[in-house]
GROMACS .gro file of N, CA and C in nm:
model
  309
    1MET      N    1   0.088  -0.593  -0.190
    1MET     CA    2   0.019  -0.718  -0.185
    1MET      C    3   0.075  -0.807  -0.075
    2ALA      N    4   0.156  -0.754   0.013
    2ALA     CA    5   0.219  -0.835   0.116
    2ALA      C    6   0.117  -0.898   0.210
    3ASP      N    7   0.003  -0.834   0.229
    3ASP     CA    8  -0.097  -0.887   0.323
    3ASP      C    9  -0.193  -0.984   0.256
    4ARG      N   10  -0.169  -1.021   0.131
    4ARG     CA   11  -0.258  -1.113   0.059
    4ARG      C   12  -0.184  -1.240   0.022
    5ASP      N   13  -0.258  -1.350   0.016
    5ASP     CA   14  -0.199  -1.479  -0.019
    5ASP      C   15  -0.211  -1.513  -0.167
    6ASP      N   16  -0.301  -1.446  -0.240
    6ASP     CA   17  -0.321  -1.482  -0.380
    6ASP      C   18  -0.209  -1.427  -0.466
    7ARG      N   19  -0.175  -1.503  -0.570
    7ARG     CA   20  -0.073  -1.463  -0.666
    7ARG      C   21  -0.125  -1.494  -0.805
    8HIS      N   22  -0.091  -1.410  -0.898
    8HIS     CA   23  -0.136  -1.428  -1.036
    8HIS      C   24  -0.016  -1.452  -1.125
    9ASP      N   25  -0.021  -1.557  -1.202
    9ASP     CA   26   0.086  -1.590  -1.294
    9ASP      C   27   0.050  -1.531  -1.430
   10ARG      N   28   0.135  -1.445  -1.482
   10ARG     CA   29   0.106  -1.378  -1.609
   10ARG      C   30   0.180  -1.441  -1.726
   11VAL      N   31   0.228  -1.561  -1.709
   11VAL     CA   32   0.301  -1.628  -1.816
   11VAL      C   33   0.201  -1.674  -1.922
   12LEU      N   34   0.236  -1.654  -2.046
   12LEU     CA   35   0.151  -1.700  -2.154
   12LEU      C   36   0.141  -1.852  -2.152
   13PRO      N   37   0.029  -1.910  -2.193
   13PRO     CA   38   0.014  -2.056  -2.188
   13PRO      C   39   0.099  -2.130  -2.291
   14GLU      N   40   0.144  -2.062  -2.395
   14GLU     CA   41   0.225  -2.128  -2.497
   14GLU      C   42   0.373  -2.106  -2.469
   15GLU      N   43   0.456  -2.185  -2.538
   15GLU     CA   44   0.599  -2.165  -2.530
   15GLU      C   45   0.633  -2.035  -2.602
   16PHE      N   46   0.723  -1.957  -2.545
   16PHE     CA   47   0.762  -1.829  -2.605
   16PHE      C   48   0.841  -1.857  -2.733
   17PRO      N   49   0.810  -1.791  -2.843
   17PRO     CA   50   0.876  -1.821  -2.971
   17PRO      C   51   1.024  -1.784  -2.969
   18ASP      N   52   1.101  -1.851  -3.053
   18ASP     CA   53   1.243  -1.824  -3.068
   18ASP      C   54   1.257  -1.686  -3.133
   19CYS      N   55   1.319  -1.593  -3.062
   19CYS     CA   56   1.328  -1.455  -3.112
   19CYS      C   57   1.458  -1.429  -3.188
   20ARG      N   58   1.548  -1.526  -3.196
   20ARG     CA   59   1.677  -1.503  -3.264
   20ARG      C   60   1.662  -1.459  -3.409
   21PRO      N   61   1.573  -1.519  -3.489
   21PRO     CA   62   1.560  -1.471  -3.628
   21PRO      C   63   1.514  -1.324  -3.635
   22MET      N   64   1.433  -1.282  -3.540
   22MET     CA   65   1.386  -1.143  -3.540
   22MET      C   66   1.498  -1.048  -3.495
   23LEU      N   67   1.583  -1.093  -3.404
   23LEU     CA   68   1.688  -1.006  -3.350
   23LEU      C   69   1.812  -0.998  -3.438
   24ALA      N   70   1.834  -1.098  -3.523
   24ALA     CA   71   1.956  -1.105  -3.604
   24ALA      C   72   1.984  -0.978  -3.687
   25PRO      N   73   1.884  -0.918  -3.752
   25PRO     CA   74   1.916  -0.800  -3.835
   25PRO      C   75   1.929  -0.669  -3.756
   26LEU      N   76   1.909  -0.671  -3.626
   26LEU     CA   77   1.918  -0.548  -3.547
   26LEU      C   78   2.062  -0.500  -3.533
   27SER      N   79   2.078  -0.374  -3.500
   27SER     CA   80   2.211  -0.316  -3.478
   27SER      C   81   2.278  -0.381  -3.358
   28GLU      N   82   2.407  -0.355  -3.345
   28GLU     CA   83   2.485  -0.408  -3.234
   28GLU      C   84   2.429  -0.357  -3.101
   29VAL      N   85   2.443  -0.436  -2.998
   29VAL     CA   86   2.394  -0.402  -2.864
   29VAL      C   87   2.468  -0.279  -2.812
   30THR      N   88   2.393  -0.183  -2.756
   30THR     CA   89   2.455  -0.064  -2.697
   30THR      C   90   2.442  -0.061  -2.545
   31THR      N   91   2.349  -0.140  -2.491
   31THR     CA   92   2.327  -0.144  -2.347
   31THR      C   93   2.305  -0.289  -2.304
   32ARG      N   94   2.370  -0.329  -2.195
   32ARG     CA   95   2.348  -0.461  -2.137
   32ARG      C   96   2.308  -0.444  -1.991
   33VAL      N   97   2.215  -0.529  -1.947
   33VAL     CA   98   2.166  -0.522  -1.810
   33VAL      C   99   2.159  -0.663  -1.753
   34THR      N  100   2.212  -0.680  -1.633
   34THR     CA  101   2.198  -0.806  -1.560
   34THR      C  102   2.129  -0.774  -1.429
   35VAL      N  103   2.015  -0.838  -1.406
   35VAL     CA  104   1.939  -0.818  -1.281
   35VAL      C  105   1.919  -0.953  -1.215
   36GLN      N  106   1.887  -0.947  -1.088
   36GLN     CA  107   1.862  -1.069  -1.012
   36GLN      C  108   1.716  -1.111  -1.029
   37GLU      N  109   1.680  -1.220  -0.965
   37GLU     CA  110   1.543  -1.272  -0.972
   37GLU      C  111   1.440  -1.175  -0.913
   38LEU      N  112   1.486  -1.071  -0.844
   38LEU     CA  113   1.393  -0.972  -0.788
   38LEU      C  114   1.306  -0.909  -0.896
   39LEU      N  115   1.359  -0.895  -1.015
   39LEU     CA  116   1.281  -0.835  -1.124
   39LEU      C  117   1.160  -0.922  -1.156
   40LEU      N  118   1.179  -1.052  -1.167
   40LEU     CA  119   1.065  -1.140  -1.197
   40LEU      C  120   0.959  -1.132  -1.088
   41ARG      N  121   1.001  -1.134  -0.964
   41ARG     CA  122   0.906  -1.124  -0.853
   41ARG      C  123   0.831  -0.991  -0.859
   42ALA      N  124   0.903  -0.884  -0.885
   42ALA     CA  125   0.840  -0.752  -0.892
   42ALA      C  126   0.739  -0.746  -1.007
   43LEU      N  127   0.774  -0.804  -1.121
   43LEU     CA  128   0.681  -0.806  -1.235
   43LEU      C  129   0.553  -0.884  -1.201
   44GLU      N  130   0.570  -0.996  -1.135
   44GLU     CA  131   0.455  -1.081  -1.102
   44GLU      C  132   0.362  -1.017  -1.000
   45GLU      N  133   0.413  -0.925  -0.921
   45GLU     CA  134   0.333  -0.861  -0.818
   45GLU      C  135   0.273  -0.727  -0.861
   46ARG      N  136   0.306  -0.682  -0.982
   46ARG     CA  137   0.256  -0.553  -1.029
   46ARG      C  138   0.118  -0.566  -1.091
   47PRO      N  139   0.030  -0.472  -1.061
   47PRO     CA  140  -0.100  -0.470  -1.131
   47PRO      C  141  -0.082  -0.408  -1.269
   48GLY      N  142  -0.177  -0.426  -1.354
   48GLY     CA  143  -0.172  -0.360  -1.485
   48GLY      C  144  -0.104  -0.444  -1.590
   49GLU      N  145  -0.113  -0.394  -1.712
   49GLU     CA  146  -0.061  -0.468  -1.826
   49GLU      C  147   0.065  -0.409  -1.887
   50ARG      N  148   0.088  -0.278  -1.869
   50ARG     CA  149   0.205  -0.213  -1.929
   50ARG      C  150   0.300  -0.168  -1.819
   51ILE      N  151   0.429  -0.189  -1.845
   51ILE     CA  152   0.530  -0.145  -1.749
   51ILE      C  153   0.639  -0.070  -1.825
   52ALA      N  154   0.722  -0.002  -1.748
   52ALA     CA  155   0.839   0.066  -1.803
   52ALA      C  156   0.959   0.028  -1.718
   53LEU      N  157   1.072   0.006  -1.782
   53LEU     CA  158   1.198  -0.016  -1.713
   53LEU      C  159   1.291   0.099  -1.748
   54HIS      N  160   1.339   0.167  -1.647
   54HIS     CA  161   1.435   0.276  -1.666
   54HIS      C  162   1.572   0.219  -1.629
   55VAL      N  163   1.662   0.214  -1.724
   55VAL     CA  164   1.796   0.160  -1.703
   55VAL      C  165   1.894   0.275  -1.689
   56ALA      N  166   1.968   0.277  -1.579
   56ALA     CA  167   2.070   0.379  -1.555
   56ALA      C  168   2.194   0.309  -1.501
   57ALA      N  169   2.293   0.385  -1.460
   57ALA     CA  170   2.417   0.328  -1.410
   57ALA      C  171   2.390   0.242  -1.287
   58GLN      N  172   2.412   0.112  -1.299
   58GLN     CA  173   2.403   0.015  -1.192
   58GLN      C  174   2.266   0.006  -1.125
   59ALA      N  175   2.161   0.039  -1.198
   59ALA     CA  176   2.026   0.028  -1.142
   59ALA      C  177   1.922   0.018  -1.252
   60VAL      N  178   1.814  -0.049  -1.220
   60VAL     CA  179   1.697  -0.056  -1.305
   60VAL      C  180   1.579  -0.018  -1.218
   61THR      N  181   1.491   0.067  -1.269
   61THR     CA  182   1.371   0.104  -1.195
   61THR      C  183   1.251   0.053  -1.272
   62LEU      N  184   1.168  -0.025  -1.204
   62LEU     CA  185   1.045  -0.077  -1.261
   62LEU      C  186   0.934   0.022  -1.233
   63CYS      N  187   0.869   0.071  -1.337
   63CYS     CA  188   0.765   0.172  -1.324
   63CYS      C  189   0.634   0.118  -1.381
   64GLN      N  190   0.526   0.146  -1.313
   64GLN     CA  191   0.394   0.106  -1.361
   64GLN      C  192   0.336   0.225  -1.435
   65GLN      N  193   0.302   0.206  -1.560
   65GLN     CA  194   0.250   0.317  -1.638
   65GLN      C  195   0.105   0.345  -1.603
   66MET      N  196   0.073   0.473  -1.594
   66MET     CA  197  -0.063   0.522  -1.578
   66MET      C  198  -0.130   0.472  -1.449
   67THR      N  199  -0.053   0.453  -1.341
   67THR     CA  200  -0.111   0.419  -1.211
   67THR      C  201  -0.033   0.496  -1.105
   68SER      N  202  -0.083   0.489  -0.984
   68SER     CA  203  -0.013   0.552  -0.872
   68SER      C  204   0.075   0.453  -0.798
   69THR      N  205   0.096   0.333  -0.854
   69THR     CA  206   0.181   0.233  -0.791
   69THR      C  207   0.323   0.286  -0.783
   70PRO      N  208   0.388   0.275  -0.666
   70PRO     CA  209   0.524   0.329  -0.653
   70PRO      C  210   0.624   0.255  -0.742
   71ASP      N  211   0.724   0.329  -0.787
   71ASP     CA  212   0.833   0.270  -0.865
   71ASP      C  213   0.915   0.178  -0.774
   72ILE      N  214   0.978   0.076  -0.835
   72ILE     CA  215   1.060  -0.018  -0.759
   72ILE      C  216   1.202  -0.012  -0.814
   73PRO      N  217   1.298   0.040  -0.734
   73PRO     CA  218   1.438   0.037  -0.779
   73PRO      C  219   1.495  -0.104  -0.756
   74LEU      N  220   1.569  -0.155  -0.854
   74LEU     CA  221   1.627  -0.289  -0.845
   74LEU      C  222   1.777  -0.280  -0.871
   75PRO      N  223   1.858  -0.349  -0.791
   75PRO     CA  224   2.001  -0.350  -0.818
   75PRO      C  225   2.030  -0.421  -0.949
   76ALA      N  226   2.126  -0.371  -1.022
   76ALA     CA  227   2.159  -0.430  -1.153
   76ALA      C  228   2.302  -0.397  -1.189
   77THR      N  229   2.357  -0.478  -1.278
   77THR     CA  230   2.485  -0.448  -1.340
   77THR      C  231   2.453  -0.401  -1.481
   78THR      N  232   2.498  -0.281  -1.514
   78THR     CA  233   2.466  -0.225  -1.646
   78THR      C  234   2.592  -0.176  -1.715
   79THR      N  235   2.590  -0.180  -1.846
   79THR     CA  236   2.694  -0.119  -1.927
   79THR      C  237   2.625  -0.050  -2.044
   80GLY      N  238   2.685   0.056  -2.091
   80GLY     CA  239   2.629   0.125  -2.207
   80GLY      C  240   2.541   0.242  -2.169
   81GLN      N  241   2.459   0.281  -2.265
   81GLN     CA  242   2.375   0.400  -2.253
   81GLN      C  243   2.255   0.375  -2.161
   82ALA      N  244   2.212   0.481  -2.090
   82ALA     CA  245   2.087   0.475  -2.015
   82ALA      C  246   1.973   0.469  -2.115
   83LEU      N  247   1.865   0.400  -2.078
   83LEU     CA  248   1.751   0.392  -2.167
   83LEU      C  249   1.624   0.361  -2.090
   84GLN      N  250   1.513   0.374  -2.159
   84GLN     CA  251   1.382   0.342  -2.104
   84GLN      C  252   1.312   0.246  -2.200
   85ILE      N  253   1.255   0.139  -2.145
   85ILE     CA  254   1.183   0.041  -2.224
   85ILE      C  255   1.040   0.035  -2.171
   86CYS      N  256   0.942   0.045  -2.259
   86CYS     CA  257   0.802   0.032  -2.222
   86CYS      C  258   0.743  -0.085  -2.300
   87CYS      N  259   0.670  -0.171  -2.233
   87CYS     CA  260   0.613  -0.286  -2.304
   87CYS      C  261   0.499  -0.349  -2.226
   88GLU      N  262   0.435  -0.444  -2.291
   88GLU     CA  263   0.330  -0.522  -2.229
   88GLU      C  264   0.395  -0.626  -2.138
   89LEU      N  265   0.338  -0.645  -2.021
   89LEU     CA  266   0.391  -0.743  -1.927
   89LEU      C  267   0.387  -0.884  -1.985
   90THR      N  268   0.284  -0.917  -2.063
   90THR     CA  269   0.273  -1.051  -2.119
   90THR      C  270   0.375  -1.077  -2.230
   91THR      N  271   0.446  -0.974  -2.273
   91THR     CA  272   0.557  -0.992  -2.367
   91THR      C  273   0.689  -1.004  -2.291
   92LEU      N  274   0.710  -0.917  -2.193
   92LEU     CA  275   0.836  -0.912  -2.121
   92LEU      C  276   0.857  -1.034  -2.030
   93HIS      N  277   0.757  -1.070  -1.954
   93HIS     CA  278   0.774  -1.178  -1.855
   93HIS      C  279   0.818  -1.309  -1.920
   94PRO      N  280   0.751  -1.358  -2.025
   94PRO     CA  281   0.798  -1.483  -2.088
   94PRO      C  282   0.939  -1.470  -2.146
   95ALA      N  283   0.971  -1.353  -2.199
   95ALA     CA  284   1.105  -1.334  -2.255
   95ALA      C  285   1.211  -1.344  -2.145
   96LEU      N  286   1.182  -1.291  -2.029
   96LEU     CA  287   1.278  -1.297  -1.918
   96LEU      C  288   1.289  -1.436  -1.858
   97THR      N  289   1.179  -1.508  -1.852
   97THR     CA  290   1.185  -1.640  -1.790
   97THR      C  291   1.250  -1.744  -1.882
   98THR      N  292   1.267  -1.712  -2.010
   98THR     CA  293   1.334  -1.804  -2.101
   98THR      C  294   1.471  -1.751  -2.142
   99ARG      N  295   1.521  -1.651  -2.071
   99ARG     CA  296   1.646  -1.586  -2.107
   99ARG      C  297   1.765  -1.680  -2.089
  100GLN      N  298   1.874  -1.641  -2.150
  100GLN     CA  299   2.001  -1.711  -2.132
  100GLN      C  300   2.099  -1.615  -2.070
  101ALA      N  301   2.173  -1.665  -1.970
  101ALA     CA  302   2.274  -1.581  -1.906
  101ALA      C  303   2.386  -1.555  -2.006
  102PRO      N  304   2.451  -1.439  -1.993
  102PRO     CA  305   2.563  -1.409  -2.083
  102PRO      C  306   2.674  -1.511  -2.066
  103THR      N  307   2.743  -1.540  -2.175
  103THR     CA  308   2.855  -1.636  -2.166
  103THR      C  309   2.987  -1.567  -2.183
   0.00000   0.00000   0.00000
């Protein structure tokens, strides 16, 4: 989309709900990932509604499901097990834009 000026904001119109009550009963964290703002830009420029994130040692790859759009490798700091997360973009984007940095 580099040759186009239009941009689409996929943020939900409402405030993203507090997810702490939902996360409290989950098991202890096994993987942590810290990425730069490049992830948000990449998400906003991707077509489609579903994406996948492949987390490996010191890298995250953004994949578009069921399209021929190329994967985007992103630098990241990771600890723990490698994993793959698949979700709706309208769920992930608001969660990332309201995130809190680790303390």
